GROMACS .gro file of C-alpha atoms in nm:
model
  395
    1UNK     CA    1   0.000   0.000   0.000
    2UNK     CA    2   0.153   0.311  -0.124
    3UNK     CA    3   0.185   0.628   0.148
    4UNK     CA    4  -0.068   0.835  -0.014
    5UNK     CA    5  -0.328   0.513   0.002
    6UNK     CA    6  -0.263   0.435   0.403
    7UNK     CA    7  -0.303   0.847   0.447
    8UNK     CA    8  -0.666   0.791   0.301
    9UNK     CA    9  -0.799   0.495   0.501
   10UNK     CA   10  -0.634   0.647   0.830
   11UNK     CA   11  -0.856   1.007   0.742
   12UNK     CA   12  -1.182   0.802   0.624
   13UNK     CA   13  -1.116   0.580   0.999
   14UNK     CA   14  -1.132   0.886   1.227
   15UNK     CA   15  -1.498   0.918   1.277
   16UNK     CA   16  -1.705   1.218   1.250
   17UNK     CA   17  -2.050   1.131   1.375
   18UNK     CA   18  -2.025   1.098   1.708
   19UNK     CA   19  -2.313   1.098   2.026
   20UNK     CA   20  -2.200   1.507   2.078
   21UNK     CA   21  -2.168   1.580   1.702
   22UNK     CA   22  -2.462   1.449   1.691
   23UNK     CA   23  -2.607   1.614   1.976
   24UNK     CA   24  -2.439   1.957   1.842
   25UNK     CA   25  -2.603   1.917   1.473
   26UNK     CA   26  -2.941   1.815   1.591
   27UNK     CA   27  -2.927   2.136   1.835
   28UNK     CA   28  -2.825   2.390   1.573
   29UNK     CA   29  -3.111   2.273   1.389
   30UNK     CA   30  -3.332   2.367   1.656
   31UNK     CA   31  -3.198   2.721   1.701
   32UNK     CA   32  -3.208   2.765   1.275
   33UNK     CA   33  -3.547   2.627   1.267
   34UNK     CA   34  -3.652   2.947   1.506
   35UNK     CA   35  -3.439   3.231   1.337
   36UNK     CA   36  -3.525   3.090   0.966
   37UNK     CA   37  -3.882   3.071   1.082
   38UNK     CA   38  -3.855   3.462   1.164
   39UNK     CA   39  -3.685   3.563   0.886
   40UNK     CA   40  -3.930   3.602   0.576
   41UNK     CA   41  -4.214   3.697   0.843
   42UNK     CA   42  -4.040   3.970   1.081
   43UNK     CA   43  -4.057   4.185   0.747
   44UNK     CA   44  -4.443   4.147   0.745
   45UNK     CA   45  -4.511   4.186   1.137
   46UNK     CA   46  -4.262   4.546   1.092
   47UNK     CA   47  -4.545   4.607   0.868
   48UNK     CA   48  -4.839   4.494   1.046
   49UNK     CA   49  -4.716   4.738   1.303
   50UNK     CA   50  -4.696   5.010   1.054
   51UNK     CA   51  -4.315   5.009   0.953
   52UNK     CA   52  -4.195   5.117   0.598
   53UNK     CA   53  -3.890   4.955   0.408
   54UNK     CA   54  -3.633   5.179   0.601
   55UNK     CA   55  -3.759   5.038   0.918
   56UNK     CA   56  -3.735   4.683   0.798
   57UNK     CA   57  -3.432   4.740   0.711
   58UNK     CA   58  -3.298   4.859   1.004
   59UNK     CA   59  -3.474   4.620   1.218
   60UNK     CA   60  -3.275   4.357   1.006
   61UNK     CA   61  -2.965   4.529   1.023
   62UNK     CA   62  -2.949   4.653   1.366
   63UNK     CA   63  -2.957   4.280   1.472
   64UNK     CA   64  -2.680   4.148   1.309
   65UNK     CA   65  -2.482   4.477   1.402
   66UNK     CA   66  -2.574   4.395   1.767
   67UNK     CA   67  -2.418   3.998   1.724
   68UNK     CA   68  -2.135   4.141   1.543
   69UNK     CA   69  -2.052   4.359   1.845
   70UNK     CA   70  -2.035   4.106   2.063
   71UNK     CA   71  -1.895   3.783   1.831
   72UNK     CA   72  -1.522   3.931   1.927
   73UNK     CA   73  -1.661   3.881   2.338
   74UNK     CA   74  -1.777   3.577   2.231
   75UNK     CA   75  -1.482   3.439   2.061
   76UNK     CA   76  -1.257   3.517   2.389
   77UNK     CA   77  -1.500   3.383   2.622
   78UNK     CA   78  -1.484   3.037   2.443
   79UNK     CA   79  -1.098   3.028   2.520
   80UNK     CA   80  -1.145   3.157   2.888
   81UNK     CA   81  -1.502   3.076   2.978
   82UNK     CA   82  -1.563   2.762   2.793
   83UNK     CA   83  -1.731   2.627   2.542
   84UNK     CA   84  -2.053   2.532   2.764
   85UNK     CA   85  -2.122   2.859   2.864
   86UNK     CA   86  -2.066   3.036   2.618
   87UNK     CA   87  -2.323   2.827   2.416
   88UNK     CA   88  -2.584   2.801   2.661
   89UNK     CA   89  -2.569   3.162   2.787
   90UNK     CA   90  -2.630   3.228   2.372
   91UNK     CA   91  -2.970   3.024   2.358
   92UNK     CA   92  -3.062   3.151   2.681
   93UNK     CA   93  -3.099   3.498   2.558
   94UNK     CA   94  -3.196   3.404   2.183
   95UNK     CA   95  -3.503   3.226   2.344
   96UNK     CA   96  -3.552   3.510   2.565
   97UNK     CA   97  -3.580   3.778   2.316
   98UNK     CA   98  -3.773   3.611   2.037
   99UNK     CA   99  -4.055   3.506   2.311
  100UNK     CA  100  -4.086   3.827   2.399
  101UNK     CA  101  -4.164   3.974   2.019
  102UNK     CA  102  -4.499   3.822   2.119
  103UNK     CA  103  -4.557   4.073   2.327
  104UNK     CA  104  -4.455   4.357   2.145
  105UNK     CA  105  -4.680   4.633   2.041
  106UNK     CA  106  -4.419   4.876   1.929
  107UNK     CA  107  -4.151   4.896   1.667
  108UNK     CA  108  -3.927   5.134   1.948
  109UNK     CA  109  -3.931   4.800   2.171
  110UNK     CA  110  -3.899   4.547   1.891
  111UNK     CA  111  -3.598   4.740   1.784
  112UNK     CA  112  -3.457   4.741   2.157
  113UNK     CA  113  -3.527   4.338   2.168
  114UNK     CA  114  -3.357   4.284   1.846
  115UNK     CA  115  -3.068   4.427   1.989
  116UNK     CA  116  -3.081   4.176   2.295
  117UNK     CA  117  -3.142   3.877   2.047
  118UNK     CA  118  -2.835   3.964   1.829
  119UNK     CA  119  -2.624   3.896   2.123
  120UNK     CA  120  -2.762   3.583   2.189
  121UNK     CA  121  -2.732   3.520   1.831
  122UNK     CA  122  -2.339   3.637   1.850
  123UNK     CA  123  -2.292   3.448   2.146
  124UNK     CA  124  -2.473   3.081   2.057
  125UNK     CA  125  -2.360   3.073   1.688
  126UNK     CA  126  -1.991   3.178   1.721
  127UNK     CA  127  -1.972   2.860   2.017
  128UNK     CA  128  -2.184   2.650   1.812
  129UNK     CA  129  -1.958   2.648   1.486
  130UNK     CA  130  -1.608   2.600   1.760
  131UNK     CA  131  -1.764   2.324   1.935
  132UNK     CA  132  -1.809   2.156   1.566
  133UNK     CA  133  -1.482   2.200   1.509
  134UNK     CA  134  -1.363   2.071   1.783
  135UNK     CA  135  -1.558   1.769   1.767
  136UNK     CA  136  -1.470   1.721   1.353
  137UNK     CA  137  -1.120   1.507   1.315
  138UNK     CA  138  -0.882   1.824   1.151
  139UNK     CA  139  -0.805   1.588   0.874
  140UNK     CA  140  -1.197   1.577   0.769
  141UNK     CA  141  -1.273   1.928   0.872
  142UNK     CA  142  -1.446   2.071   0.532
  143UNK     CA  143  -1.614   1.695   0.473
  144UNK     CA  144  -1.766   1.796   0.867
  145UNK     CA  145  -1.802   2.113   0.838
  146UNK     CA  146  -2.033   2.043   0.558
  147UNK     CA  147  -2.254   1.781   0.758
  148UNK     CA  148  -2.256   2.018   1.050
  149UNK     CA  149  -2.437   2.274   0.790
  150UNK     CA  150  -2.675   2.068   0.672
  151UNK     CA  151  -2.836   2.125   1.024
  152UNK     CA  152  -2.859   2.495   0.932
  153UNK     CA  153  -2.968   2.414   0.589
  154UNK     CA  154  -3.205   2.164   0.659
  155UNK     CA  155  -3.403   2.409   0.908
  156UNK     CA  156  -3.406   2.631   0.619
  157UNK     CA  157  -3.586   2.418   0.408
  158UNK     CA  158  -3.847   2.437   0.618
  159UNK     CA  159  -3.823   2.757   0.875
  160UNK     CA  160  -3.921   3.043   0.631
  161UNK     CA  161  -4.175   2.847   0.415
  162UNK     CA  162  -4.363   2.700   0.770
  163UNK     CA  163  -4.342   3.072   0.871
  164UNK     CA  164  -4.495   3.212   0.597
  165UNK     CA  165  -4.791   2.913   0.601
  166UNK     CA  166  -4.838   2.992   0.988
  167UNK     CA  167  -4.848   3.331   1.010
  168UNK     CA  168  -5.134   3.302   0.755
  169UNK     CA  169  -5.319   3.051   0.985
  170UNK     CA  170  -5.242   3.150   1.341
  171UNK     CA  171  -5.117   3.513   1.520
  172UNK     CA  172  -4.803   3.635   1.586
  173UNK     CA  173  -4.799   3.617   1.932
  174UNK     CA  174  -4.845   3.213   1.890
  175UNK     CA  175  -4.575   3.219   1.563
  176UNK     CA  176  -4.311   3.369   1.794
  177UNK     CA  177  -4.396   3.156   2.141
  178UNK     CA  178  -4.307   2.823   1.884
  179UNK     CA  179  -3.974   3.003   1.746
  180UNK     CA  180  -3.889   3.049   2.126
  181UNK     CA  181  -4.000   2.670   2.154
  182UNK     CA  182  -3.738   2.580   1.930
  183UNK     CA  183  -3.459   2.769   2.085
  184UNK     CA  184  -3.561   2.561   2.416
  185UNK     CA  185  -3.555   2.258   2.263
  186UNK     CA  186  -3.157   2.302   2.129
  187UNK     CA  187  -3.118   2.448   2.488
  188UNK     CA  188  -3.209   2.121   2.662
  189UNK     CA  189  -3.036   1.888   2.389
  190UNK     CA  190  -2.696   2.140   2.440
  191UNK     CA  191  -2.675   2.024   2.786
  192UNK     CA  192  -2.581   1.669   2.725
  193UNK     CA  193  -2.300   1.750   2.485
  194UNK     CA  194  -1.916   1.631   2.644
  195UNK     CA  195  -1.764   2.006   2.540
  196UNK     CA  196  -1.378   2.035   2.516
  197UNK     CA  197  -1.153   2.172   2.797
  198UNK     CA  198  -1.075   2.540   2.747
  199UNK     CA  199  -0.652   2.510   2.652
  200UNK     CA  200  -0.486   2.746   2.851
  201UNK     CA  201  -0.255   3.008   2.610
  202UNK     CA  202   0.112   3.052   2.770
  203UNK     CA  203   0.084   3.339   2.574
  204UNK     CA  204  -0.215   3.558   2.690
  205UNK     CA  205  -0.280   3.906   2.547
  206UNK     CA  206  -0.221   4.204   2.711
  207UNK     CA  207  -0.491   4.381   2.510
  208UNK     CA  208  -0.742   4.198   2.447
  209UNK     CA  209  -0.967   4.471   2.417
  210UNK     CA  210  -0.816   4.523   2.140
  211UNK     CA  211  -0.828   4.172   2.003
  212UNK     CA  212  -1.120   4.189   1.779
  213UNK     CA  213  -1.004   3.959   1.510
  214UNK     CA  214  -0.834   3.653   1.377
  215UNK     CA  215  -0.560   3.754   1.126
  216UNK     CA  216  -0.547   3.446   0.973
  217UNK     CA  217  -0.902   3.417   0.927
  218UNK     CA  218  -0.900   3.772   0.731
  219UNK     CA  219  -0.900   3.688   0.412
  220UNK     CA  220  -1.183   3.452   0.356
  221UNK     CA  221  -1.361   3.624   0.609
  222UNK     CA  222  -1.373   3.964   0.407
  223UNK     CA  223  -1.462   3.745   0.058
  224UNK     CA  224  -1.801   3.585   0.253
  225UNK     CA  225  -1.877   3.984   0.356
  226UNK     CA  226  -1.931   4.050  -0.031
  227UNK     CA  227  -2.171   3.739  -0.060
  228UNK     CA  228  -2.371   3.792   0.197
  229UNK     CA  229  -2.461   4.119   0.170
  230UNK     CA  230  -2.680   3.940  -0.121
  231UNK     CA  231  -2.850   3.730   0.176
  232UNK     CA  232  -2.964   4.060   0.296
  233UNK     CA  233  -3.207   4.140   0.015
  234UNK     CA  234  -3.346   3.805   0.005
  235UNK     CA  235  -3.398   3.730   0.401
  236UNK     CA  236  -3.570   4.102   0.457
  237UNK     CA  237  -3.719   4.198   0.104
  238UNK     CA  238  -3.771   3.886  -0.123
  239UNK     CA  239  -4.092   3.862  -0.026
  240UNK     CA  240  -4.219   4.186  -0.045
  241UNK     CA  241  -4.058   4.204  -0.398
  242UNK     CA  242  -4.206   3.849  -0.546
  243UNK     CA  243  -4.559   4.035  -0.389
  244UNK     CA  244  -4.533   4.332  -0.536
  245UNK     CA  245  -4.461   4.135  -0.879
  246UNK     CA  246  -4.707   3.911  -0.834
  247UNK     CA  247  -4.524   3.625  -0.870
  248UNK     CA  248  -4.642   3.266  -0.647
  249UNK     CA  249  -4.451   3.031  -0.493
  250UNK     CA  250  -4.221   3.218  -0.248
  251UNK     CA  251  -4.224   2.928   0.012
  252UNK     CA  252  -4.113   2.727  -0.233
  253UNK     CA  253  -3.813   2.923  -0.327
  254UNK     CA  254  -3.747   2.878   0.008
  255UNK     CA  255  -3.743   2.514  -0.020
  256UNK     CA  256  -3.576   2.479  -0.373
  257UNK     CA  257  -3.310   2.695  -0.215
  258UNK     CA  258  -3.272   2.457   0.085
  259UNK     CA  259  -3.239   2.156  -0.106
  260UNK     CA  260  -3.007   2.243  -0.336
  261UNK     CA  261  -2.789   2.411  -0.036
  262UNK     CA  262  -2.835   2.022   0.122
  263UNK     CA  263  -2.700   1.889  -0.217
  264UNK     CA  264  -2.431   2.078  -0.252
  265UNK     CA  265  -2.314   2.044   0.105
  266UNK     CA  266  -2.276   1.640   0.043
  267UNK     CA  267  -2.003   1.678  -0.173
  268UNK     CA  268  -1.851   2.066  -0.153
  269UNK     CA  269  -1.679   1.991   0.202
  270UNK     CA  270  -1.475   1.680   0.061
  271UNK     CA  271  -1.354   1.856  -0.248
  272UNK     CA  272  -1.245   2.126  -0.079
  273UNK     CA  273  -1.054   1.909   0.171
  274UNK     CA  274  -0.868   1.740  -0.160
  275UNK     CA  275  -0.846   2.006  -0.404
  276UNK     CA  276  -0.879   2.347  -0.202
  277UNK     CA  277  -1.097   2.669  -0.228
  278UNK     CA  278  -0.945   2.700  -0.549
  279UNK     CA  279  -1.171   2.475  -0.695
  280UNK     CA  280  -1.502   2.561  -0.547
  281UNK     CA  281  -1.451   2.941  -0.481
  282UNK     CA  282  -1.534   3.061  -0.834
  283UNK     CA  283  -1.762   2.809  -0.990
  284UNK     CA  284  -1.979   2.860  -0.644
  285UNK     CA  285  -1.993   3.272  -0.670
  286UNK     CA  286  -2.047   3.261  -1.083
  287UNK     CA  287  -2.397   3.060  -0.914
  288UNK     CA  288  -2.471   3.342  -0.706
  289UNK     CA  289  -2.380   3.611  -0.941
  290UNK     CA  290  -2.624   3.433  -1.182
  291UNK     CA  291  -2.924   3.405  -0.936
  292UNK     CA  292  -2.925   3.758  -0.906
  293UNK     CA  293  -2.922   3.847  -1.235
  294UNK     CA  294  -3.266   3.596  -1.299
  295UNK     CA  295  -3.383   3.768  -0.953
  296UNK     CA  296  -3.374   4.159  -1.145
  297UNK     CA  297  -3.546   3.985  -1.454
  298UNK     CA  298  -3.781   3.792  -1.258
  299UNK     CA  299  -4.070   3.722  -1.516
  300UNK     CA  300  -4.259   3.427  -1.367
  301UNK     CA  301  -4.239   3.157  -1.070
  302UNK     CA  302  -4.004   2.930  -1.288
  303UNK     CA  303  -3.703   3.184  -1.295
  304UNK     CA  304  -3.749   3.232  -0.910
  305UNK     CA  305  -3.711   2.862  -0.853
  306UNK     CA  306  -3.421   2.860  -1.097
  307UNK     CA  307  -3.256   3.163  -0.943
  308UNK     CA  308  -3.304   2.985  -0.606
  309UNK     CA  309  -3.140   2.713  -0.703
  310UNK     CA  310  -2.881   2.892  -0.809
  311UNK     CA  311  -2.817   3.093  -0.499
  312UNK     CA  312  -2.871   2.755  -0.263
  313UNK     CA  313  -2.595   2.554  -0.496
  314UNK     CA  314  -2.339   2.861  -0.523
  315UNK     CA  315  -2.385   2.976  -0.135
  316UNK     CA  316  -2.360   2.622  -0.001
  317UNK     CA  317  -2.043   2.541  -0.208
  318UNK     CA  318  -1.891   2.835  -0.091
  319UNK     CA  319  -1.978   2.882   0.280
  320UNK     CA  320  -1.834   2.592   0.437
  321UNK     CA  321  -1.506   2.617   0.201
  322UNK     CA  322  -1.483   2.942   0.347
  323UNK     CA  323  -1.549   2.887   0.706
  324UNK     CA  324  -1.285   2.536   0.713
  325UNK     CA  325  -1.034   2.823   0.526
  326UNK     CA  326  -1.072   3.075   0.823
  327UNK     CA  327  -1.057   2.820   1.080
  328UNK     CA  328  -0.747   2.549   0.970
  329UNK     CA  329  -0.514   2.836   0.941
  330UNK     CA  330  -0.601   2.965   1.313
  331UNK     CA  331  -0.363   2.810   1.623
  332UNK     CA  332  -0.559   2.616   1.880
  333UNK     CA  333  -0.640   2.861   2.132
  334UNK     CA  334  -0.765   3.045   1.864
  335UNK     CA  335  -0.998   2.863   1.657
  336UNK     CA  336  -1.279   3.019   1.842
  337UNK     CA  337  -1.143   3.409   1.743
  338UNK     CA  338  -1.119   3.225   1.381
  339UNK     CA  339  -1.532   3.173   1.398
  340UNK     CA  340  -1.581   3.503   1.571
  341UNK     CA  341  -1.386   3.651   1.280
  342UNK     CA  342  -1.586   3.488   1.018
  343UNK     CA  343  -1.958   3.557   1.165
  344UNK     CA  344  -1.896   3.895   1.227
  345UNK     CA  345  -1.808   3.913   0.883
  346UNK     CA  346  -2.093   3.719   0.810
  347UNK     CA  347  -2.311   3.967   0.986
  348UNK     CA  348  -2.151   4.266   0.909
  349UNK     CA  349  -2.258   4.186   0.481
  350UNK     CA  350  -2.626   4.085   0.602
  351UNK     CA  351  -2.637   4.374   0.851
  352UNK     CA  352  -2.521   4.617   0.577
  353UNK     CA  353  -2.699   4.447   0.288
  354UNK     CA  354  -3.044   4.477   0.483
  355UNK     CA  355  -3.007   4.870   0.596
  356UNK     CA  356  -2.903   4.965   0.246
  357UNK     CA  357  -3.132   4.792   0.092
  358UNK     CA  358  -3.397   4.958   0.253
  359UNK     CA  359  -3.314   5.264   0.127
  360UNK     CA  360  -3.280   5.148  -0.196
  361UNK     CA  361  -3.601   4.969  -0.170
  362UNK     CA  362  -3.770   5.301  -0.069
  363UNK     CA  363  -3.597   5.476  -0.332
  364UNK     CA  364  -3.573   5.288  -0.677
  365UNK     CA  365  -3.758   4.999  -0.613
  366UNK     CA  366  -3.722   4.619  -0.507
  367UNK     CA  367  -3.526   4.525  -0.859
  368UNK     CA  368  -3.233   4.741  -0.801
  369UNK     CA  369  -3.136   4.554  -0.472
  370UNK     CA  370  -3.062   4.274  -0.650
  371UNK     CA  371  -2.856   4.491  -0.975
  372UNK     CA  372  -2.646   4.599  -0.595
  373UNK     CA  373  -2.625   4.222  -0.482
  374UNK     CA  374  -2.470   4.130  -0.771
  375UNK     CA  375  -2.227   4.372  -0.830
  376UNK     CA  376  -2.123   4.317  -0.470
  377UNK     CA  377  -2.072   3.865  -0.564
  378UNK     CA  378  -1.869   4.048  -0.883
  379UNK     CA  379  -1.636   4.212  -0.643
  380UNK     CA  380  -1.594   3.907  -0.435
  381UNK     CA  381  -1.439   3.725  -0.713
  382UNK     CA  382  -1.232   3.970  -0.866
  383UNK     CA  383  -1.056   4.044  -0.474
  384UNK     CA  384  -1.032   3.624  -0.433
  385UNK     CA  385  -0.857   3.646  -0.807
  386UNK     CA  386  -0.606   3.910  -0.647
  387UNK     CA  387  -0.532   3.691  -0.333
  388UNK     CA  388  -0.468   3.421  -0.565
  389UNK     CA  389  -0.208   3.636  -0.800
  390UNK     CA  390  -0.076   3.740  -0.454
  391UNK     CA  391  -0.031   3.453  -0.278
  392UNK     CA  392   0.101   3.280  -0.649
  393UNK     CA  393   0.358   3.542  -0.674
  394UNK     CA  394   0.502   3.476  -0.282
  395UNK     CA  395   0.499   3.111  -0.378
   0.00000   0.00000   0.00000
């Protein structure tokens, strides 16, 4: 058996699916099965309570400006605090905050509480994508990755369209008590999970005020900003725009998108652990770049199921590529800074993406965010083109 064939049957024997990655998937599904439940119909309660597009937008935005605030707090508390904590304290508030939008009566108050659930959001999903990681043999860490998404994915397959069907059949008040529900449930199935030991740095900073961000995880982080600043105009205005258009079958755009996100994530993960970004960077963004284009065209429901799956094919190639890229480069102690790094980049595209949109929205129409979206996918490639000339030329 030649070196390169015993390297392959010692990767495919260190096992990924474990009792706690187990545990950890089935709980992040939970927690996505809430927030995607929330996302297509916070939009249309900002309305119900009189809100225009500016105010959705910001109502968007201001939340994922609140969990990028605190994703850099996060990141150190998983190397001091623990993993445990860190995870549970995240759910805690997440549940808190979205059970008390049934409640709410105001969009002053819903703003404030969007605030408070961004943290939670900053806190639980920054821990959540570490403990993977720890639990996911380093050798098999984009094939992992990629399974641990699907738990995300798959709760988007269903959380927007059952959102959209229940807030036509029951109130808001009851929508929101079962997205708190949810958050419960991966609350109670989090405290079973075996979490790793924090590893104590011999090397502690003496400003880690100051410490905001992983270095290493830079680079892919800033490429993911310029995609999802496109997830921006879909999660907050899709469905306005495919109403205003007249055009059916937004839940199942939702759904198309899911499943093709799935697909995508059974195989993306394990050719980026043989091959590299490289190979899945550009072919996954050209995807993207193309939904958007059928999204400003938009003529009937067919192109909207194309164009979603489009978007769920080129985001779910891309994503975990990106995420294994930010985090295998990071030392030990700092693989949780690595996945504070890359959501607050994350955030910081949907977060900006939502409260420009909403000017835009207001301003030249629903058509034009997605003319914006694209040309923001276009710059993504062309600065992952110049890291590649760069790091070619070092080489």
């Amino acid at each position: 058996m030649t070196d390169q064939a015993s390297t392959q049957v010692d990767i495919k024997k260190e096992k990924i699916w474990t009792k706690d990655f187990a545990l950890i998937v089935m709980a992040n599904f939970f927690i996505f099965l809430g927030f995607q439940m929330t996302l297509p119909t916070l939009p249309l309660f900002v309305q119900h309570l009189g809100g225009s597009d500016e105010l959705i937008g910001l109502i968007v935005g201001v939340f994922t400006f609140s969990a990028l605030i605190f994703r850099p707090y996060a990141g150190h508390s998983l190397e001091s605090k623990g993993r445990q904590f860190v995870y549970m304290f995240g759910l805690a508030i997440f549940v808190l905050s979205v059970g008390s939008f049934a409640f709410i009566a105001s969009i002053g108050i819903l703003l404030a509480m969007r605030v408070v659930q961004g943290i939670g959001w900053g806190f639980s999903t920054t821990a959540t994508g570490t403990i993977a990681t720890d639990l996911i043999p380093p050798k098999r860490r984009g094939e992992g990755m990629g399974y641990f998404g699907l738990s995300g994915n798959i709760a988007l397959a269903f959380g927007p369209a059952l959102g959209l069907f229940l807030v036509e059949k029951i109130t808001f008040m009851q929508l929101f008590l079962i997205c708190a529900a949810m958050g419960l449930i991966a609350l109670l199935l989090s405290s079973f999970i075996k979490y790793k030991k924090v590893e104590k740095s011999e090397h502690k900073s003496v400003a880690m005020k100051f410490d905001i961000f992983e270095k290493t995880a830079i680079e892919p982080s800033i490429l993911l900003f310029f995609i999802t600043v496109t997830f921006g105009g879909i999660a907050s205005f899709l469905p306005l725009y495919t109403a205003e258009e007249g055009v059916e079958g937004i839940e199942i755009y939702f759904l198309v998108y899911a499943a093709f996100l799935m697909l995508s994530r059974t195989f993306a993960g394990q050719i980026y652990d043989k091959k590299g970004h490289i190979v899945v960077f550009l072919p996954g963004t050209f995807m993207i770049l193309i939904a958007m284009i059928l999204l400003v065209w938009l003529p009937n429901s067919l192109v909207l199921f194309i164009a979603a799956g489009l978007y769920g094919m080129g985001f779910g190639t891309v994503q975990p590529a990106l995420q294994a890229w930010a985090v295998d480069k990071a030392s030990a102690n700092r693989k949780g800074m690595a996945n504070a790094t890359f959501f607050s980049f994350f955030d910081l595209g949907v977060g900006i993406g939502a409260m420009s949109f909403g000017v835009i929205a207001h301003s030249f129409g629903y058509s034009v965010i997605y003319i914006t979206s694209g040309v923001s996918v276009l710059l993504s490639m062309l600065i992952y083109l110049g890291l590649l000339m760069k790091s070619r030329k070092v080489a």
